[in-house]
GROMACS .gro file of C-alpha atoms in nm:
model
  272
    1MET     CA    1   0.543  -3.700  -2.886
    2ALA     CA    2   0.272  -3.524  -2.683
    3VAL     CA    3   0.388  -3.284  -2.415
    4GLN     CA    4   0.286  -3.393  -2.064
    5SER     CA    5   0.089  -3.129  -1.854
    6PRO     CA    6   0.233  -3.018  -1.544
    7ASP     CA    7   0.108  -3.196  -1.229
    8PHE     CA    8  -0.007  -2.876  -1.044
    9GLU     CA    9  -0.117  -3.072  -0.736
   10ALA     CA   10   0.233  -3.234  -0.697
   11LEU     CA   11   0.400  -2.888  -0.751
   12VAL     CA   12   0.183  -2.736  -0.475
   13ALA     CA   13   0.266  -3.007  -0.239
   14GLN     CA   14   0.633  -2.960  -0.299
   15ALA     CA   15   0.593  -2.585  -0.257
   16ALA     CA   16   0.404  -2.633   0.070
   17VAL     CA   17   0.692  -2.815   0.227
   18ILE     CA   18   0.932  -2.526   0.110
   19LEU     CA   19   0.695  -2.267   0.259
   20ASP     CA   20   0.658  -2.461   0.588
   21GLU     CA   21   1.052  -2.441   0.619
   22ALA     CA   22   1.062  -2.076   0.533
   23SER     CA   23   0.798  -2.018   0.809
   24LYS     CA   24   1.073  -2.090   1.068
   25PRO     CA   25   1.296  -1.790   0.990
   26PHE     CA   26   0.976  -1.579   0.919
   27ILE     CA   27   0.864  -1.628   1.276
   28ALA     CA   28   1.211  -1.585   1.424
   29GLY     CA   29   1.264  -1.255   1.252
   30HIS     CA   30   0.939  -1.079   1.366
   31ARG     CA   31   0.980  -0.713   1.424
   32ALA     CA   32   1.288  -0.694   1.201
   33GLU     CA   33   1.393  -0.341   1.114
   34SER     CA   34   1.440  -0.209   0.766
   35ALA     CA   35   1.741  -0.328   0.586
   36VAL     CA   36   1.686  -0.199   0.228
   37GLN     CA   37   1.501   0.129   0.153
   38LYS     CA   38   1.290   0.103  -0.177
   39LYS     CA   39   1.077   0.346  -0.356
   40GLY     CA   40   0.880   0.607  -0.146
   41ASN     CA   41   0.836   0.483   0.202
   42ASP     CA   42   0.854   0.116   0.113
   43PHE     CA   43   1.140  -0.106   0.261
   44ALA     CA   44   1.260  -0.463   0.289
   45THR     CA   45   1.391  -0.629   0.598
   46GLU     CA   46   1.682  -0.869   0.603
   47VAL     CA   47   1.427  -1.143   0.657
   48ASP     CA   48   1.252  -1.058   0.318
   49LEU     CA   49   1.585  -1.100   0.154
   50SER     CA   50   1.694  -1.422   0.327
   51ILE     CA   51   1.354  -1.593   0.291
   52GLU     CA   52   1.349  -1.510  -0.086
   53ARG     CA   53   1.697  -1.653  -0.137
   54GLN     CA   54   1.595  -1.959   0.058
   55VAL     CA   55   1.259  -2.021  -0.124
   56VAL     CA   56   1.397  -1.955  -0.463
   57GLN     CA   57   1.688  -2.197  -0.420
   58ALA     CA   58   1.449  -2.465  -0.274
   59LEU     CA   59   1.179  -2.426  -0.552
   60GLU     CA   60   1.425  -2.413  -0.841
   61SER     CA   61   1.598  -2.721  -0.707
   62ALA     CA   62   1.278  -2.926  -0.623
   63THR     CA   63   1.052  -2.825  -0.921
   64GLY     CA   64   1.292  -2.703  -1.192
   65ILE     CA   65   1.081  -2.395  -1.236
   66GLY     CA   66   1.213  -2.043  -1.220
   67VAL     CA   67   1.098  -1.793  -0.967
   68HIS     CA   68   1.030  -1.424  -1.000
   69GLY     CA   69   1.054  -1.265  -0.652
   70GLU     CA   70   0.971  -0.925  -0.519
   71GLU     CA   71   1.314  -0.837  -0.397
   72PHE     CA   72   1.557  -0.996  -0.655
   73GLY     CA   73   1.340  -1.033  -0.964
   74GLY     CA   74   1.452  -1.352  -1.157
   75ALA     CA   75   1.258  -1.556  -1.413
   76ALA     CA   76   1.052  -1.371  -1.661
   77ILE     CA   77   0.681  -1.329  -1.578
   78ASP     CA   78   0.599  -1.442  -1.935
   79SER     CA   79   0.786  -1.769  -1.896
   80PRO     CA   80   0.573  -2.082  -1.978
   81LEU     CA   81   0.586  -2.176  -1.617
   82VAL     CA   82   0.700  -1.933  -1.335
   83TRP     CA   83   0.666  -1.909  -0.967
   84VAL     CA   84   0.579  -1.558  -0.825
   85LEU     CA   85   0.699  -1.493  -0.479
   86ASP     CA   86   0.644  -1.228  -0.205
   87PRO     CA   87   0.857  -1.329   0.085
   88ILE     CA   88   0.680  -1.105   0.328
   89ASP     CA   89   0.339  -0.963   0.237
   90GLY     CA   90   0.262  -0.675   0.490
   91THR     CA   91   0.633  -0.579   0.557
   92PHE     CA   92   0.531  -0.285   0.767
   93ASN     CA   93   0.295  -0.509   0.973
   94TYR     CA   94   0.581  -0.756   1.018
   95ALA     CA   95   0.837  -0.494   1.132
   96ALA     CA   96   0.582  -0.326   1.367
   97GLY     CA   97   0.487  -0.665   1.537
   98SER     CA   98   0.150  -0.726   1.385
   99PRO     CA   99   0.065  -1.093   1.293
  100MET     CA  100  -0.103  -0.972   0.970
  101ALA     CA  101   0.189  -1.087   0.742
  102ALA     CA  102   0.227  -1.372   0.499
  103ILE     CA  103   0.440  -1.549   0.246
  104LEU     CA  104   0.275  -1.549  -0.102
  105LEU     CA  105   0.354  -1.791  -0.377
  106GLY     CA  106   0.173  -1.809  -0.711
  107LEU     CA  107   0.232  -2.027  -1.018
  108LEU     CA  108   0.161  -1.887  -1.352
  109CYS     CA  109   0.122  -2.106  -1.665
  110ASP     CA  110   0.155  -1.900  -1.982
  111GLY     CA  111   0.049  -1.594  -1.783
  112GLU     CA  112  -0.254  -1.764  -1.613
  113PRO     CA  113  -0.255  -1.816  -1.242
  114VAL     CA  114  -0.296  -2.194  -1.194
  115ALA     CA  115  -0.197  -2.240  -0.833
  116GLY     CA  116  -0.161  -2.022  -0.518
  117LEU     CA  117  -0.030  -2.065  -0.166
  118THR     CA  118  -0.069  -1.805   0.117
  119TRP     CA  119   0.098  -1.886   0.437
  120LEU     CA  120   0.036  -1.687   0.753
  121PRO     CA  121   0.301  -1.832   0.992
  122PHE     CA  122   0.206  -1.633   1.313
  123THR     CA  123  -0.149  -1.746   1.304
  124ASP     CA  124  -0.078  -2.084   1.156
  125GLN     CA  125  -0.314  -2.030   0.857
  126ARG     CA  126  -0.214  -2.203   0.527
  127TYR     CA  127  -0.428  -2.164   0.222
  128SER     CA  128  -0.354  -2.345  -0.106
  129ALA     CA  129  -0.540  -2.431  -0.430
  130VAL     CA  130  -0.481  -2.539  -0.786
  131VAL     CA  131  -0.706  -2.438  -1.091
  132GLY     CA  132  -1.038  -2.599  -1.064
  133GLY     CA  133  -1.040  -2.592  -0.674
  134PRO     CA  134  -1.113  -2.658  -0.411
  135VAL     CA  135  -0.919  -2.423  -0.185
  136TYR     CA  136  -0.755  -2.594   0.114
  137TYR     CA  137  -0.726  -2.441   0.455
  138ASN     CA  138  -0.455  -2.621   0.663
  139GLY     CA  139  -0.514  -2.920   0.436
  140VAL     CA  140  -0.885  -2.928   0.460
  141ALA     CA  141  -1.100  -2.857   0.157
  142GLN     CA  142  -1.312  -2.558   0.180
  143PRO     CA  143  -1.657  -2.487   0.027
  144PRO     CA  144  -1.691  -2.267  -0.273
  145ILE     CA  145  -1.757  -1.906  -0.245
  146ARG     CA  146  -2.117  -1.826  -0.212
  147ARG     CA  147  -2.300  -1.542  -0.363
  148GLY     CA  148  -2.285  -1.250  -0.120
  149GLU     CA  149  -2.450  -0.922  -0.023
  150ILE     CA  150  -2.237  -0.623  -0.001
  151GLY     CA  151  -2.400  -0.494   0.316
  152GLN     CA  152  -2.352  -0.831   0.497
  153CYS     CA  153  -1.980  -0.896   0.435
  154VAL     CA  154  -1.632  -0.758   0.537
  155ILE     CA  155  -1.445  -0.572   0.257
  156GLY     CA  156  -1.069  -0.507   0.256
  157ILE     CA  157  -0.927  -0.200   0.086
  158GLY     CA  158  -0.566  -0.084   0.046
  159THR     CA  159  -0.404   0.173   0.267
  160PHE     CA  160  -0.337   0.513   0.119
  161ASN     CA  161  -0.235   0.882   0.182
  162VAL     CA  162  -0.507   1.116   0.045
  163ASP     CA  163  -0.234   1.348  -0.104
  164TRP     CA  164  -0.077   1.061  -0.313
  165ARG     CA  165  -0.067   1.119  -0.694
  166GLY     CA  166  -0.018   0.855  -0.950
  167ARG     CA  167  -0.237   0.609  -1.129
  168PHE     CA  168  -0.499   0.593  -0.844
  169PRO     CA  169  -0.467   0.930  -0.671
  170GLY     CA  170  -0.533   0.944  -0.300
  171ARG     CA  171  -0.847   1.151  -0.346
  172TYR     CA  172  -0.979   0.885  -0.589
  173ARG     CA  173  -0.909   0.617  -0.327
  174LEU     CA  174  -1.087   0.831  -0.065
  175ALA     CA  175  -1.388   0.854  -0.299
  176VAL     CA  176  -1.393   0.483  -0.336
  177LEU     CA  177  -1.384   0.428   0.039
  178GLU     CA  178  -1.644   0.699   0.098
  179ASN     CA  179  -1.889   0.534  -0.153
  180VAL     CA  180  -1.838   0.196  -0.041
  181SER     CA  181  -1.893   0.286   0.320
  182ARG     CA  182  -2.246   0.397   0.228
  183VAL     CA  183  -2.345   0.041   0.174
  184CYS     CA  184  -2.102  -0.147   0.384
  185SER     CA  185  -1.983  -0.045   0.725
  186LYS     CA  186  -1.748  -0.335   0.757
  187LEU     CA  187  -1.438  -0.205   0.584
  188ARG     CA  188  -1.094  -0.322   0.686
  189MET     CA  189  -0.745  -0.192   0.613
  190HIS     CA  190  -0.508  -0.481   0.704
  191GLY     CA  191  -0.210  -0.340   0.511
  192ALA     CA  192  -0.149  -0.685   0.350
  193THR     CA  193  -0.299  -0.731  -0.001
  194GLY     CA  194  -0.239  -1.096  -0.027
  195ILE     CA  195  -0.398  -1.174   0.301
  196ASP     CA  196  -0.710  -0.980   0.206
  197ILE     CA  197  -0.746  -1.168  -0.123
  198ALA     CA  198  -0.687  -1.505   0.033
  199TYR     CA  199  -0.965  -1.427   0.289
  200VAL     CA  200  -1.198  -1.360  -0.004
  201ALA     CA  201  -1.128  -1.715  -0.120
  202VAL     CA  202  -1.240  -1.876   0.195
  203GLY     CA  203  -1.534  -1.646   0.266
  204ILE     CA  204  -1.381  -1.445   0.558
  205MET     CA  205  -1.421  -1.137   0.350
  206GLY     CA  206  -1.659  -1.071   0.070
  207ALA     CA  207  -1.425  -0.857  -0.135
  208ALA     CA  208  -1.069  -0.706  -0.146
  209ILE     CA  209  -0.980  -0.390  -0.337
  210SER     CA  210  -0.627  -0.339  -0.435
  211PHE     CA  211  -0.494  -0.013  -0.597
  212GLY     CA  212  -0.153  -0.167  -0.646
  213HIS     CA  213   0.003  -0.335  -0.944
  214HIS     CA  214   0.276  -0.560  -0.820
  215ILE     CA  215   0.218  -0.916  -0.943
  216TRP     CA  216   0.371  -1.071  -0.639
  217ASP     CA  217   0.091  -0.906  -0.433
  218HIS     CA  218  -0.183  -1.056  -0.654
  219ALA     CA  219  -0.074  -1.392  -0.821
  220ALA     CA  220  -0.126  -1.634  -0.527
  221GLY     CA  221  -0.469  -1.475  -0.427
  222VAL     CA  222  -0.595  -1.459  -0.782
  223ALA     CA  223  -0.549  -1.841  -0.814
  224LEU     CA  224  -0.707  -1.899  -0.483
  225VAL     CA  225  -1.015  -1.684  -0.543
  226ARG     CA  226  -1.078  -1.823  -0.892
  227ALA     CA  227  -1.028  -2.178  -0.762
  228ALA     CA  228  -1.300  -2.107  -0.510
  229GLY     CA  229  -1.539  -1.970  -0.771
  230GLY     CA  230  -1.486  -1.609  -0.700
  231ILE     CA  231  -1.435  -1.321  -0.952
  232VAL     CA  232  -1.102  -1.123  -0.992
  233THR     CA  233  -1.082  -0.825  -1.230
  234ASP     CA  234  -0.910  -0.496  -1.236
  235LEU     CA  235  -1.087  -0.184  -1.114
  236SER     CA  236  -1.224  -0.131  -1.464
  237GLY     CA  237  -1.393  -0.466  -1.463
  238GLN     CA  238  -1.152  -0.632  -1.703
  239PRO     CA  239  -1.037  -0.996  -1.609
  240TRP     CA  240  -0.716  -0.976  -1.399
  241THR     CA  241  -0.393  -1.061  -1.585
  242PRO     CA  242  -0.026  -1.016  -1.489
  243ALA     CA  243  -0.034  -0.687  -1.675
  244SER     CA  244  -0.325  -0.546  -1.471
  245ARG     CA  245  -0.257  -0.229  -1.270
  246SER     CA  246  -0.507  -0.307  -0.993
  247ALA     CA  247  -0.732  -0.587  -0.853
  248LEU     CA  248  -1.078  -0.637  -0.736
  249ALA     CA  249  -1.139  -0.985  -0.589
  250ALA     CA  250  -1.487  -1.063  -0.469
  251ALA     CA  251  -1.775  -1.306  -0.421
  252PRO     CA  252  -2.038  -1.311  -0.704
  253GLY     CA  253  -2.301  -1.041  -0.630
  254VAL     CA  254  -2.060  -0.843  -0.428
  255HIS     CA  255  -1.834  -0.795  -0.737
  256ASP     CA  256  -2.124  -0.661  -0.937
  257HIS     CA  257  -2.231  -0.413  -0.675
  258LEU     CA  258  -1.876  -0.286  -0.631
  259MET     CA  259  -1.836  -0.243  -1.007
  260GLU     CA  260  -2.148  -0.024  -0.990
  261ILE     CA  261  -1.990   0.193  -0.720
  262LEU     CA  262  -1.662   0.229  -0.915
  263ASP     CA  263  -1.852   0.326  -1.222
  264ARG     CA  264  -2.023   0.605  -1.019
  265VAL     CA  265  -1.694   0.728  -0.859
  266GLY     CA  266  -1.564   0.777  -1.206
  267SER     CA  267  -1.216   0.788  -1.361
  268PRO     CA  268  -0.911   0.814  -1.140
  269GLU     CA  269  -0.790   1.097  -1.378
  270ASP     CA  270  -1.085   1.308  -1.248
  271TYR     CA  271  -0.927   1.322  -0.903
  272LEU     CA  272  -0.582   1.448  -0.990
   0.00000   0.00000   0.00000
């Protein structure tokens, strides 16, 4: 007997209802204080924890698919089907009172992002897509990403401390910022990776550069950008996968130019 392929459209419709419900406590908890201190200066609010519990229970009940969440883990990323959830992308923004915070939900099928939902409850922006496109903004289909020019678009880049060490040292990140600024003066640091990537998918931004490796920051946005006809790789130019340690999402043309800049900047190891 042939195995029936999942109905990704139906799964996204179910997930959208669940994220709409989760938006209520998200809005109610704005400016919540840190509840759980994590690695470095990262933290989670009680709202992060409660929304993750709420969404995980609802998704597993409605879809029968396991969830891997930022706060509690859960189903294995290499499961045949798995939801990947970030209950609050931009937690520092959320706690500070900025509206630049979102709920991110991606669906992986055998490690491939096949659907993505990015909800910005404070600004009533809801982005969703399944593989093959189009991307929907508040239920309305959006046009595909057009080829862009790096000097004529907005580019998002991750926040950093110049003294940071690690895989992408602060000095390397500063060098990337410096060199990109020579050809594009419209750089933005929103402090919310998932929002940056979703904005690439609908043409608000021409590119988003992420030095992070967390899959919950990337899965939803990768699905959105690819559904819209954009390109998502890591910073070395290899196609993004759940094992990638960075992400570069961009419009065609802009991606090529950014890869040329990254090649000139050189290896992160050179900046230790």
